[in-house]
Coordinates of C-alpha atoms and ligand atoms in Angstrom, one line a residue:
X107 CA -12.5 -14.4 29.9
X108 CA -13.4 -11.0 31.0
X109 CA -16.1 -8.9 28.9
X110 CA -13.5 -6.3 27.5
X111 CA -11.5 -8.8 26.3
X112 CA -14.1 -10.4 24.9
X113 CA -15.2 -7.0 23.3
X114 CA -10.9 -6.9 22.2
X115 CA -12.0 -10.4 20.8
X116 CA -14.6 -9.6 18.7
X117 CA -13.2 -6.4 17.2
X118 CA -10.1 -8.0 16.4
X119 CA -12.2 -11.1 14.5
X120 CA -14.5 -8.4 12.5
X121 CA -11.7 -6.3 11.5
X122 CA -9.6 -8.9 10.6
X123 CA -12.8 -10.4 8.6
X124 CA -13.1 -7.5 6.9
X125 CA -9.8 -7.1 5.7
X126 CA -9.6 -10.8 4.7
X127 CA -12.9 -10.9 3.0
X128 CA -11.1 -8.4 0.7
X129 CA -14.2 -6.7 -0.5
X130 CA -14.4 -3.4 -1.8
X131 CA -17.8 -1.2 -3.6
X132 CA -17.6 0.8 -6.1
X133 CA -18.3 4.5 -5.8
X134 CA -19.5 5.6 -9.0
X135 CA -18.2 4.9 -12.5
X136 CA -16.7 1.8 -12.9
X137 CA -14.7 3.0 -16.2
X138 CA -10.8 3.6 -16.3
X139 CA -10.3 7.0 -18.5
X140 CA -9.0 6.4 -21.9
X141 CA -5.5 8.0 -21.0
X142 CA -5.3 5.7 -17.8
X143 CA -1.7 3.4 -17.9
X144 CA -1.7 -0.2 -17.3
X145 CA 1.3 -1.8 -16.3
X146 CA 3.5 -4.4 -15.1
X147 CA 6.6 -4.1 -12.9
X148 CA 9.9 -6.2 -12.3
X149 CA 13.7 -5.2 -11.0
X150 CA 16.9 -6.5 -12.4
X151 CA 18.5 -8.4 -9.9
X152 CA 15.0 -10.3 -9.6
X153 CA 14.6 -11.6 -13.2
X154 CA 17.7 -11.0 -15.4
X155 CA 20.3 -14.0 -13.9
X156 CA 23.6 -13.6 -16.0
X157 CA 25.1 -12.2 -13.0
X158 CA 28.8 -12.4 -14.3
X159 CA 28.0 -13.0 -18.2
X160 CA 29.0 -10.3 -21.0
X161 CA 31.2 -8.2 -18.8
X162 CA 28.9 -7.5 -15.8
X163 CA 30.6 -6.5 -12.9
X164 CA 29.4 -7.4 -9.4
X165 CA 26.5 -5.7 -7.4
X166 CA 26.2 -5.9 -3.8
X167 CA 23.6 -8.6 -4.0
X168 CA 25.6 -10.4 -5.8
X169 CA 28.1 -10.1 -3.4
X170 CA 25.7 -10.2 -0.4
X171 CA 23.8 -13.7 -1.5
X172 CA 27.4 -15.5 -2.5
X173 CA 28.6 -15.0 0.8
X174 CA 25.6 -15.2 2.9
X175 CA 23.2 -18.1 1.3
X176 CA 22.1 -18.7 5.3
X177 CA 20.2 -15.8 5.4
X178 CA 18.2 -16.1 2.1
X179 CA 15.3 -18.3 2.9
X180 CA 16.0 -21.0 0.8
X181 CA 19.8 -20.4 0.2
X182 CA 19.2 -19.2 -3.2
X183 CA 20.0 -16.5 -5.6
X184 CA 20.0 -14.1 -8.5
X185 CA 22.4 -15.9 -10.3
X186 CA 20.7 -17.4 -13.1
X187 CA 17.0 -15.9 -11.8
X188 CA 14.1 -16.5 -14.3
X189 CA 16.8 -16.1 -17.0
X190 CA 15.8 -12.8 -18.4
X191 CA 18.7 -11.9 -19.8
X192 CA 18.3 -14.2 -21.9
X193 CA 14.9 -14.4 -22.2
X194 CA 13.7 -11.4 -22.7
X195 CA 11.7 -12.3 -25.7
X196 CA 9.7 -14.5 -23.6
X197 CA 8.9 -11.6 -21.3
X198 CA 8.1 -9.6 -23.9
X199 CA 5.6 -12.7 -25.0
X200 CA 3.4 -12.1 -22.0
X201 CA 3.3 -8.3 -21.6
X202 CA 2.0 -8.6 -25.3
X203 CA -0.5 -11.0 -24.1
X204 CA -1.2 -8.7 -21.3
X205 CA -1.1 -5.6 -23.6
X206 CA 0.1 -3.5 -21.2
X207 CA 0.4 0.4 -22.1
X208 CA 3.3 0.1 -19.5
X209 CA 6.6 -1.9 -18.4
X210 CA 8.4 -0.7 -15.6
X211 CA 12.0 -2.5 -15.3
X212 CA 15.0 -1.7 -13.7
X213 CA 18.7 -0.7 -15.3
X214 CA 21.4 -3.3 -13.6
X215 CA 24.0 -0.4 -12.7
X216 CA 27.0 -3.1 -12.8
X217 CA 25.5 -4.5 -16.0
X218 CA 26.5 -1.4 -18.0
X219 CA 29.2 0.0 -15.7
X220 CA 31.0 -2.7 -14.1
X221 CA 32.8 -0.7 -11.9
X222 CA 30.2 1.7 -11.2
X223 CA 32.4 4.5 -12.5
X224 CA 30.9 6.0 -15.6
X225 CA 34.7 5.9 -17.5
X226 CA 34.5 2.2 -18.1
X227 CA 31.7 0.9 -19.8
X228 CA 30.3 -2.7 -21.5
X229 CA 29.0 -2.5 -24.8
X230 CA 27.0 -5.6 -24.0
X231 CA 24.9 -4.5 -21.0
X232 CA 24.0 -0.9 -23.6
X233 CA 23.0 -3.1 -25.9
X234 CA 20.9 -5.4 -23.3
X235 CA 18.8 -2.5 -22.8
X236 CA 18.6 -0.9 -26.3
X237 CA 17.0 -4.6 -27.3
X238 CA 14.2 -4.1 -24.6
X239 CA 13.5 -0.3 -25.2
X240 CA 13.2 -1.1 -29.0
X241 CA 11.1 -4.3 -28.7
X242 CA 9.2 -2.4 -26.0
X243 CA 8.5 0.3 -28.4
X244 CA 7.9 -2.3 -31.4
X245 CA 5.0 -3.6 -29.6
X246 CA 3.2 -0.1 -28.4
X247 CA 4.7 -0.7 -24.6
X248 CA 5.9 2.5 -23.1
X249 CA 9.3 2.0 -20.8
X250 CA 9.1 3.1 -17.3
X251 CA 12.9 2.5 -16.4
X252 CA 13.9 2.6 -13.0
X253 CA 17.7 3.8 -12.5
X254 CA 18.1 2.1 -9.2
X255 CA 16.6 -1.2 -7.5
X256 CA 19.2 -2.0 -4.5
X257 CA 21.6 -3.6 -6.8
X258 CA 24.8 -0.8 -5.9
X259 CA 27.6 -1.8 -7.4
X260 CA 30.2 -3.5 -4.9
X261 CA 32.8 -0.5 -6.1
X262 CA 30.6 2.1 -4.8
X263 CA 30.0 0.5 -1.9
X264 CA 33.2 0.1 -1.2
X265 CA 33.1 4.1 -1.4
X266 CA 30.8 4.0 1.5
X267 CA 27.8 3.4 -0.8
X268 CA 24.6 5.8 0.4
X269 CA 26.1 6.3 3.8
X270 CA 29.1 8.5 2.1
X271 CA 28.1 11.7 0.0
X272 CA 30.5 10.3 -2.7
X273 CA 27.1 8.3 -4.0
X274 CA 25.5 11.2 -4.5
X275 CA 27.8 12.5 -7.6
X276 CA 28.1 8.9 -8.6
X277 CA 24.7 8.6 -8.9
X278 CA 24.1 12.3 -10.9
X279 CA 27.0 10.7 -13.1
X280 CA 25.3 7.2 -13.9
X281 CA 21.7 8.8 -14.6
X282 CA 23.6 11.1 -17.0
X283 CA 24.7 8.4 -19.1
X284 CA 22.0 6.3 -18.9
X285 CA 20.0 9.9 -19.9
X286 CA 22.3 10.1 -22.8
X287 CA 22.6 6.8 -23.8
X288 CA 18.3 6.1 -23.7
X289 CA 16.9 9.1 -23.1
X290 CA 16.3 9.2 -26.7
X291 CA 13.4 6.8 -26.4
X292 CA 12.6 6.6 -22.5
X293 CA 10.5 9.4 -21.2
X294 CA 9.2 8.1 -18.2
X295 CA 11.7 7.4 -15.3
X296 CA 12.4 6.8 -11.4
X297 CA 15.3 7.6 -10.1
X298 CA 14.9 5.4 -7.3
X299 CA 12.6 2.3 -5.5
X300 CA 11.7 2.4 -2.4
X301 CA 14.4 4.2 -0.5
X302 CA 13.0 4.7 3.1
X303 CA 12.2 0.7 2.9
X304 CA 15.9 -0.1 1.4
X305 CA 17.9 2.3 4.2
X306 CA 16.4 0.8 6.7
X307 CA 17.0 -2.8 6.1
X308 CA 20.4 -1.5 4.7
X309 CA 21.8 0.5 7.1
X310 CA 19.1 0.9 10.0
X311 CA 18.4 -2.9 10.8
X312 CA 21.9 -4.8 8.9
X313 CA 19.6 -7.6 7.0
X314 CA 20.0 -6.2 3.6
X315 CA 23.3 -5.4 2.3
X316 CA 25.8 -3.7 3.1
X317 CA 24.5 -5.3 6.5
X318 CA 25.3 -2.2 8.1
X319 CA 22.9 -1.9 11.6
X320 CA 23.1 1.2 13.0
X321 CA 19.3 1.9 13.3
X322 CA 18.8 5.7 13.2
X323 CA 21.7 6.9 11.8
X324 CA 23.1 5.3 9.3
X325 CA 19.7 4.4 7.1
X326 CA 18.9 8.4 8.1
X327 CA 22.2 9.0 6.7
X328 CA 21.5 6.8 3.6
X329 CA 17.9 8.2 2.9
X330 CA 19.7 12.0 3.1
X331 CA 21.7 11.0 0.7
X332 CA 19.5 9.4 -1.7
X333 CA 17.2 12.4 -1.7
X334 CA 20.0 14.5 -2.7
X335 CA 21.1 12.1 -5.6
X336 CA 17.5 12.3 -6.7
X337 CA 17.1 16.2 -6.7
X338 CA 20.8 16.9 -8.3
X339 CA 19.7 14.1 -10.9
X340 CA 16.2 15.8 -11.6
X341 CA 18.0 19.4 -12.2
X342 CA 21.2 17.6 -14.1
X343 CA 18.1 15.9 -16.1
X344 CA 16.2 19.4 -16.6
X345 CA 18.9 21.3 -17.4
X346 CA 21.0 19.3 -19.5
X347 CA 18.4 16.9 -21.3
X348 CA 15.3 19.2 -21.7
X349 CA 14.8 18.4 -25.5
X350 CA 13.7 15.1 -24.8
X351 CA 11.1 16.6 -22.7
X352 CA 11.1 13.2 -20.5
X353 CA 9.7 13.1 -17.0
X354 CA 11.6 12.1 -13.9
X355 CA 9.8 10.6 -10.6
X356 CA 10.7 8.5 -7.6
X357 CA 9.0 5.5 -6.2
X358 CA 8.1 5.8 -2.5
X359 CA 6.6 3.1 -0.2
X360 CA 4.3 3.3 2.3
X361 CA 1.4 1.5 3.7
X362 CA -1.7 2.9 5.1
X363 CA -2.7 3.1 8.9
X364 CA -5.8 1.8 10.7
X365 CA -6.3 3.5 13.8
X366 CA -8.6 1.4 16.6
X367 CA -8.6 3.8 18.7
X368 CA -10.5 7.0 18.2
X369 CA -8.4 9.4 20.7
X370 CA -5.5 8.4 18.9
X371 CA -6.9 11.0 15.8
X372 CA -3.8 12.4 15.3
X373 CA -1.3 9.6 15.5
X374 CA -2.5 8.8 11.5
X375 CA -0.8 12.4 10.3
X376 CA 2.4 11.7 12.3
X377 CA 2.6 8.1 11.0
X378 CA 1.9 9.6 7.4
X379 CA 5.0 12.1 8.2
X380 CA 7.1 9.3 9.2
X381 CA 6.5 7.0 6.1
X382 CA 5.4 8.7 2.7
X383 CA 6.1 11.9 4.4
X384 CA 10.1 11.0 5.6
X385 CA 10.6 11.3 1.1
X386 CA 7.8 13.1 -0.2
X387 CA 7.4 16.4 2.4
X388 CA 10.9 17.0 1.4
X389 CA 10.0 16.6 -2.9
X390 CA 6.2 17.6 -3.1
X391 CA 5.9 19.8 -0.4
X392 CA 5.4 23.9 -0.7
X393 CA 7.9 24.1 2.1
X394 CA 10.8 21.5 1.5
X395 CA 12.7 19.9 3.9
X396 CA 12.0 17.1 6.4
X397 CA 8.8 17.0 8.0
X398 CA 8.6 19.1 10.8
X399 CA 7.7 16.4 13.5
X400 CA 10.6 14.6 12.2
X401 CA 12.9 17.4 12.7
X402 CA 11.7 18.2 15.9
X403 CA 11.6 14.9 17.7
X404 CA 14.5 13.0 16.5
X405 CA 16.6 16.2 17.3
X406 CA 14.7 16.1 21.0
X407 CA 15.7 12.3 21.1
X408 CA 19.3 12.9 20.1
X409 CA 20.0 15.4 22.7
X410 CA 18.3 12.5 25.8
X411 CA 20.7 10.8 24.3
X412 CA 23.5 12.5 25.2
X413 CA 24.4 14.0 21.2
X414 CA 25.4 17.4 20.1
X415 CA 23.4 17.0 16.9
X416 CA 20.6 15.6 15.7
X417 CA 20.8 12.2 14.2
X418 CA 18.7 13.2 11.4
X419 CA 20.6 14.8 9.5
X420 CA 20.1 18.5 8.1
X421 CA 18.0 19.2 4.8
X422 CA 18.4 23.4 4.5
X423 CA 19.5 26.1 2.5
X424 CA 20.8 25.0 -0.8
X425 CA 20.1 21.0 -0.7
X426 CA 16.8 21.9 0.6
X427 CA 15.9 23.9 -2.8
X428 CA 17.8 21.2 -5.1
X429 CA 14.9 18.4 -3.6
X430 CA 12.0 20.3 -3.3
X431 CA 10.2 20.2 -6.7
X432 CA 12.3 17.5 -8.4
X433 CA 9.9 15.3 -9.6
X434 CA 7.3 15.1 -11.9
X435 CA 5.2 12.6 -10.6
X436 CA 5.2 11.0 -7.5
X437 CA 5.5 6.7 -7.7
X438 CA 4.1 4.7 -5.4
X439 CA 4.3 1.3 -4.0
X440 CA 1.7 0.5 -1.7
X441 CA 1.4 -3.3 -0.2
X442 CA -1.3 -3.3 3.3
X443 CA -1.7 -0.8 6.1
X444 CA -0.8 -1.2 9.4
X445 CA -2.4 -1.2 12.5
X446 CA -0.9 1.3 15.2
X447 CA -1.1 3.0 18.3
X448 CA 1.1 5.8 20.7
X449 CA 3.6 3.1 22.5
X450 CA 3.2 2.7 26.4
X451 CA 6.3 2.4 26.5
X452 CA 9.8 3.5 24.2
X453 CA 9.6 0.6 21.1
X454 CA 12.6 -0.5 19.5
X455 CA 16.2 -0.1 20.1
X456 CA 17.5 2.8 20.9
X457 CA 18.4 4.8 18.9
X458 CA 15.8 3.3 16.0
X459 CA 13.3 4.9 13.5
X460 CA 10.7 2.5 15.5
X461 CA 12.0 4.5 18.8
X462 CA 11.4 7.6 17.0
X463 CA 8.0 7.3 16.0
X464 CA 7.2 7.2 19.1
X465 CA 3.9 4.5 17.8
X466 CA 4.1 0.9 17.8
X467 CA 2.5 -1.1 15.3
X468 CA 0.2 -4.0 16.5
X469 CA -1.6 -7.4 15.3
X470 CA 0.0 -7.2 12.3
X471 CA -1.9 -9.1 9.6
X472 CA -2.3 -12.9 10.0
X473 CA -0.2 -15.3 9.2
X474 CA 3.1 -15.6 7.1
X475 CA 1.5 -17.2 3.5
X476 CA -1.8 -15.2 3.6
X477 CA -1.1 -11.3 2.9
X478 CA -3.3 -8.7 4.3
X479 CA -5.7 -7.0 1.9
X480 CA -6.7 -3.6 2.7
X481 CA -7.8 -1.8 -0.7
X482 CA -9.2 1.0 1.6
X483 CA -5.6 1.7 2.6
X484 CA -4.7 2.7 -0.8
X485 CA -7.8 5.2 -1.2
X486 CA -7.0 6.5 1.7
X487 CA -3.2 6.8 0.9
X488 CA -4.3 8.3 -2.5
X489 CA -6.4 10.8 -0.8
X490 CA -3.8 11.9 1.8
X491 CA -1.5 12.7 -0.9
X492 CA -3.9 14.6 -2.8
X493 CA -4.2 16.8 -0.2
X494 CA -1.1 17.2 1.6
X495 CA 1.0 17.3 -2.1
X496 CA -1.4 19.3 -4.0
X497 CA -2.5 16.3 -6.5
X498 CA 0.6 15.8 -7.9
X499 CA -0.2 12.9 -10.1
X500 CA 0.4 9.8 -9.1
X501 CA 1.6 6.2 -11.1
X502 CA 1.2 3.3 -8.6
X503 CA 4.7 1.6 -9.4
X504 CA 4.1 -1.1 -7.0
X505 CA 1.0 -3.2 -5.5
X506 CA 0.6 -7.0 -5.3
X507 CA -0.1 -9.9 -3.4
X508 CA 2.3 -12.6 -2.1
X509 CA 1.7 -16.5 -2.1
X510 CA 3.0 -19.6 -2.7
X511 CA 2.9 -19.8 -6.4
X512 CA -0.9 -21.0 -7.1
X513 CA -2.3 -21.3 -10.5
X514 CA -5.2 -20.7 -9.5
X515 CA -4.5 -17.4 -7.7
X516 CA -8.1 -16.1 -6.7
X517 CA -6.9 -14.1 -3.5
X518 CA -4.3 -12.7 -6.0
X519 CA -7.1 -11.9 -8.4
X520 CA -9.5 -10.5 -5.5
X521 CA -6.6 -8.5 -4.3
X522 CA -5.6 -7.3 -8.0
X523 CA -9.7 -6.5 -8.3
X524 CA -10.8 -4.7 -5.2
X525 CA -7.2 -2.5 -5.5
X526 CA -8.2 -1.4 -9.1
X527 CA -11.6 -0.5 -7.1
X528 CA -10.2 1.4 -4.6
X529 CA -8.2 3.8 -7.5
X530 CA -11.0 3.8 -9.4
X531 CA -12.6 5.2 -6.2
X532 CA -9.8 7.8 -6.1
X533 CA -10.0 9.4 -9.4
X534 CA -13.9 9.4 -9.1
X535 CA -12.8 11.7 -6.5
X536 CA -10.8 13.5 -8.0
X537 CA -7.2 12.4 -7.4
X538 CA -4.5 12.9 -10.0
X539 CA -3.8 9.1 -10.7
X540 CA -2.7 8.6 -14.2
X541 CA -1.2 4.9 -13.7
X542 CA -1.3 1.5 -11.9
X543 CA 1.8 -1.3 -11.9
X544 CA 1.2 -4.7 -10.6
X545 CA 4.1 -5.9 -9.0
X546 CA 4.6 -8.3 -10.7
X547 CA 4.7 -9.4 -14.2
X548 CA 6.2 -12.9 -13.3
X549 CA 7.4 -14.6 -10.3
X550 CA 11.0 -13.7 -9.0
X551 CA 13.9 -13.3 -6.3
X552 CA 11.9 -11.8 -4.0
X553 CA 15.4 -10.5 -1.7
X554 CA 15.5 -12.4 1.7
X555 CA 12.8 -14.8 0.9
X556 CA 14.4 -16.1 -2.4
X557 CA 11.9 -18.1 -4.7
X558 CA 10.2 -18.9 -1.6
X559 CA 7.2 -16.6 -2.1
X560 CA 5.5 -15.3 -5.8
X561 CA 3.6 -11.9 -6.3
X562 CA 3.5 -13.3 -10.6
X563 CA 0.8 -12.8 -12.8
X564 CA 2.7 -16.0 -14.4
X565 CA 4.5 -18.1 -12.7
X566 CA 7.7 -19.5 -13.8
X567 CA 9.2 -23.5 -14.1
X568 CA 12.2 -22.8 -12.2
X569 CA 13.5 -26.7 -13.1
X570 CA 13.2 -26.1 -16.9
X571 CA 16.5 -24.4 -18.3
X572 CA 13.7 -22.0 -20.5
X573 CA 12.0 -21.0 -17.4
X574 CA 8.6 -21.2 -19.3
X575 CA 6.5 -18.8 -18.1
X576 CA 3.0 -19.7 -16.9
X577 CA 0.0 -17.7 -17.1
X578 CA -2.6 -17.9 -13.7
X579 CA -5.9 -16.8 -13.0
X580 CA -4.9 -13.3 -11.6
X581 CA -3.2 -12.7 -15.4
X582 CA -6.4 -13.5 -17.5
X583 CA -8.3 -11.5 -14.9
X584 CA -5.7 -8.3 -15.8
X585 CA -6.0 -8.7 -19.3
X586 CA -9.8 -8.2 -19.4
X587 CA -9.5 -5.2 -17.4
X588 CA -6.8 -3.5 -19.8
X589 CA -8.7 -4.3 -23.0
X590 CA -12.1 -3.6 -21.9
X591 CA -10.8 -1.0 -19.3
X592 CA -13.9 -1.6 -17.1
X593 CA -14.2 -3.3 -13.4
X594 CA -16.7 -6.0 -13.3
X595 CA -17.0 -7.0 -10.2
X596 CA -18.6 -10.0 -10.9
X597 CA -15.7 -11.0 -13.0
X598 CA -13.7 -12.8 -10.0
Ligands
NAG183 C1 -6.5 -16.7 0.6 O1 -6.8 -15.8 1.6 C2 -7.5 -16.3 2.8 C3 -7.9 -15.1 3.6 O2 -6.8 -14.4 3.9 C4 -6.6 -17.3 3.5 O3 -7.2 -17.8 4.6 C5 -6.2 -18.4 2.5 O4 -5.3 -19.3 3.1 C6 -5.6 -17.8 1.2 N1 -5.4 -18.8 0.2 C7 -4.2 -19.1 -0.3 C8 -4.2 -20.2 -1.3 O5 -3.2 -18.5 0.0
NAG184 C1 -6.5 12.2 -19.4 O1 -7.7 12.6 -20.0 C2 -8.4 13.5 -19.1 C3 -9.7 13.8 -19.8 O2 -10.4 12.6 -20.1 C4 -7.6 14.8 -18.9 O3 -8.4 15.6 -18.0 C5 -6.3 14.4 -18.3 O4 -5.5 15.6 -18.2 C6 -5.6 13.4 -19.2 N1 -4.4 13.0 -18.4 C7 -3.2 12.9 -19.0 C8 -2.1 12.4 -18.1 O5 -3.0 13.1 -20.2
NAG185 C1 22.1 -5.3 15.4 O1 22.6 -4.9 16.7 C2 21.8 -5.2 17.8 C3 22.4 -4.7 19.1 O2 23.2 -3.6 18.9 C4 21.6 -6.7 17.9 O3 20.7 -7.0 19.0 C5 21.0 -7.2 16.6 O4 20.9 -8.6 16.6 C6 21.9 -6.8 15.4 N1 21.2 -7.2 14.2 C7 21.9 -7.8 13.2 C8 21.1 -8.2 12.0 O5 23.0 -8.2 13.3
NAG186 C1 9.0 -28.0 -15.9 O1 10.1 -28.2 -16.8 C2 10.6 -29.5 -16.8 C3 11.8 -29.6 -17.6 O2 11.6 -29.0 -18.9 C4 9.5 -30.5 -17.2 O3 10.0 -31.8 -17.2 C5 8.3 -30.3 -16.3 O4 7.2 -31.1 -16.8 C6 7.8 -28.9 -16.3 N1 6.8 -28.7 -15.2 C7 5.6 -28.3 -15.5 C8 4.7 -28.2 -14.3 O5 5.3 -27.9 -16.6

């Protein structure tokens, strides 16, 4: 073994302990402000089951996991999920036993309008929803409602779904109702999860549905569009719905990077473009539009490839002034960080978003059960934003830790812990964070890998009919923390 690989060796094993370890210190007071929001987080297609019951028309994952069951881990599916829809009481049971200030939940488009069309709409699926907001509201749990969690209705997508502009007035159209029909009561809302992660396994890379893989186009074509259903939904929602003086946001992932290499200072800003940037330079930002690198060297890229235009498509004039501004918050849902470095060579097909970056992301964390755990990632991601979006506050809609369904979930709890740190760092310094949401209240369908992985703070018996919901380690932990709203350390 030669020395600098041995040096490589070493580095790599400290690092990694590091991050494993999952420690974090505390930098100053270790007391959550009385205002601070606690919260749990779930989606629709991942809990409610019911898939074709009480008029519910059918969603692309619906569609997407009846006709492709080989490419869902385990073969499985939303159809009956842990039952929610009919057993929302019992969800209800453990974020009272939580006490949660918050519950962020998603509306099932097709449960409400089947078609997707706003004309023709199920009395059943309104009714679905009014139950939760008022037992929600019954028990002193504010609603964070998410409009849209993947599940497009297969009508819309025949349309062309987020590829065709069409979505973008069927979307302003859908929000409007839903604005009308619970805005009364909801005041907090995203207009949409994750939408750089959902293009690009949508339309970039053809594993989610639509299964559409035409990596740096169509998912830049989908992410265009969803930024414009977002803004035109934030000034329909401003305009037209001011008395209920609601706030609108949008939940954007991204991790965090680690840089190993010190010349490499400014590769972290250009990955920050890239991610949180790609959805938040064009909504936060003074200046609007897509980050400048982005512009510049996809539309370099395009033209070595032989194009007239730039694949990425164009965010100016008008569009560019109905995005920038439109939220009120900024969500985020932040996992692990990544490791990267400038590529030695072009990564990823061509054309890609990986080719684009022009980074390449290496020794990703271990192995497939253990997740990594990089608190620091979310300080520093909470940071970045305070800066580059002029503290806009911030309500983490989504961070969590995967495994295989333990009761005893102490790397949950130790991730949960050192992550409630690592805010707690963040408004000690000063950054606008006024909420955190652990992804997730209960184990779900977690997409590709079915029930085949849990992020729950109760798990669920998937062979009894009730799904009986299970409380583990991580949930007892949580509960402490909300009630006394103070990090003890030495709690874990
Ligand atoms: C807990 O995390 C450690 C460190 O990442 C890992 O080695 C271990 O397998 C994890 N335990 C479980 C039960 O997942
Ligand atoms: C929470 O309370 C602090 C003072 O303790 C105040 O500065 C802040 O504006 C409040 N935040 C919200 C969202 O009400
Ligand atoms: C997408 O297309 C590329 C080549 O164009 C192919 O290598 C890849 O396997 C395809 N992916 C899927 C999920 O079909
Ligand atoms: C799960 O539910 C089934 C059916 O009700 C029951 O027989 C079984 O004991 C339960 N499993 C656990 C671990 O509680």
């Amino acid at each position: 073994m030669n020395t600098i690989f041995q040096l490589f060796l070493i580095g790599l094993l400290l690092t990694l302990s590091k991050l494993e370890a999952c420690n974090y210190s505390s930098k100053g007071s270790v007391q959550f402000p009385g205002n601070f929001s606690f919260g749990v987080s779930t989606s629709a297609y991942q809990i409610e089951g019911a898939w074709n019951e009480d008029g519910k028309g059918v969603s692309i994952w619906d569609d997407f996991t009846h006709k492709n069951p080989e490419l869902v881990r385990d073969g499985s599916n939303g159809d009956i999920a842990i039952n929610s829809y009919h057993r929302f009481d019992d969800d209800l049971e453990i974020l009272n036993d939580l006490k949660v200030d918050h519950y962020r939940f998603s509306i099932s488009w097709t449960r409400i309008f089947p078609n997707g069309e706003v004309k023709y709409r199920n009395q059943a699926g309104i009714d679905y929803y009014n139950k939760i907001i008022d037992k929600l509201l019954a028990s002193g749990i504010k609603p964070l409602v998410t409009l849209f969690h993947f599940d497009l209705p297969m009508e819309i997508q025949k349309m062309g779904g987020f590829i065709s502009p069409l979505s973008i007035e069927y979307f302003v159209q859908y929000a409007t109702e839903i604005f009308k029909l619970y805005g009364d009561r909801v005041k907090h809302w995203i207009t949409f999860n994750e939408p750089w992660f959902m293009c690009k396994l949508a339309y970039g890379d053809g594993i989610y549905p639509p299964l559409i893989n035409a990596s740096g186009i169509a998912d830049y074509l989908c992410i265009d569009s969803i930024l414009k259903a977002h803004g035109a939904t934030y000034r329909r929602f401003k305009s037209h719905f001011k008395k209920q003086k609601g706030q609108i946001g949008i939940s954007l992932n991204s991790p965090y990077f680690i840089i190993a290499d010190s010349s490499d200072k400014d590769i972290l800003e250009r990955a920050m473009q890239f991610n949180l940037g790609y959805l938040a330079h064009p909504i936060f930002s003074k200046a609007g539009g897509y980050p400048e690198v982005m512009v510049k060297d996809i539309a370099k890229n395009s033209f070595l490839e032989g194009r007239i235009m730039s694949r990425l498509p164009s965010l100016e004039g008008e569009w560019k002034d109905i995005v920038r501004g439109s939220a009120d918050f900024l969500g985020l849902n932040y996992y692990s960080s990544a490791y990267i470095r400038y590529a030695s060579q072009p990564v990823g097909r061509n054309p890609s978003f990986e080719r684009d970056t022009n980074y390449e992301t290496y020794n990703k964390f271990p192995s497939q059960s253990s997740q990594s755990c990089d608190p620091a990632g979310l300080e520093g991601l909470l940071k970045w934003i305070r800066k580059e979006y002029n503290n806009v506050p911030v309500i983490i809609t989504e961070n969590g830790y995967r495994d295989m369904g333990e009761l005893r979930d102490d790397n949950r709890t130790s991730y949960l812990k050192t992550h409630l740190q690592a805010v707690l760092n963040a408004l000690n310094d000063g950054c606008n964070v006024v909420g955190y949401t652990h992804w997730s209240l209960v184990d779900n369908f977690e997409w590709l890998f079915g029930y085949t992985i849990k992020y729950g703070l109760y798990g669920v018996n998937m062979t009894s009919p009730k799904r009986d919901r299970v409380a583990k380690k991580s949930a007892k932990f949580y509960k402490k923390v909300i009630r006394s709203r103070i990090l003890q350390m030495e709690d874990v």
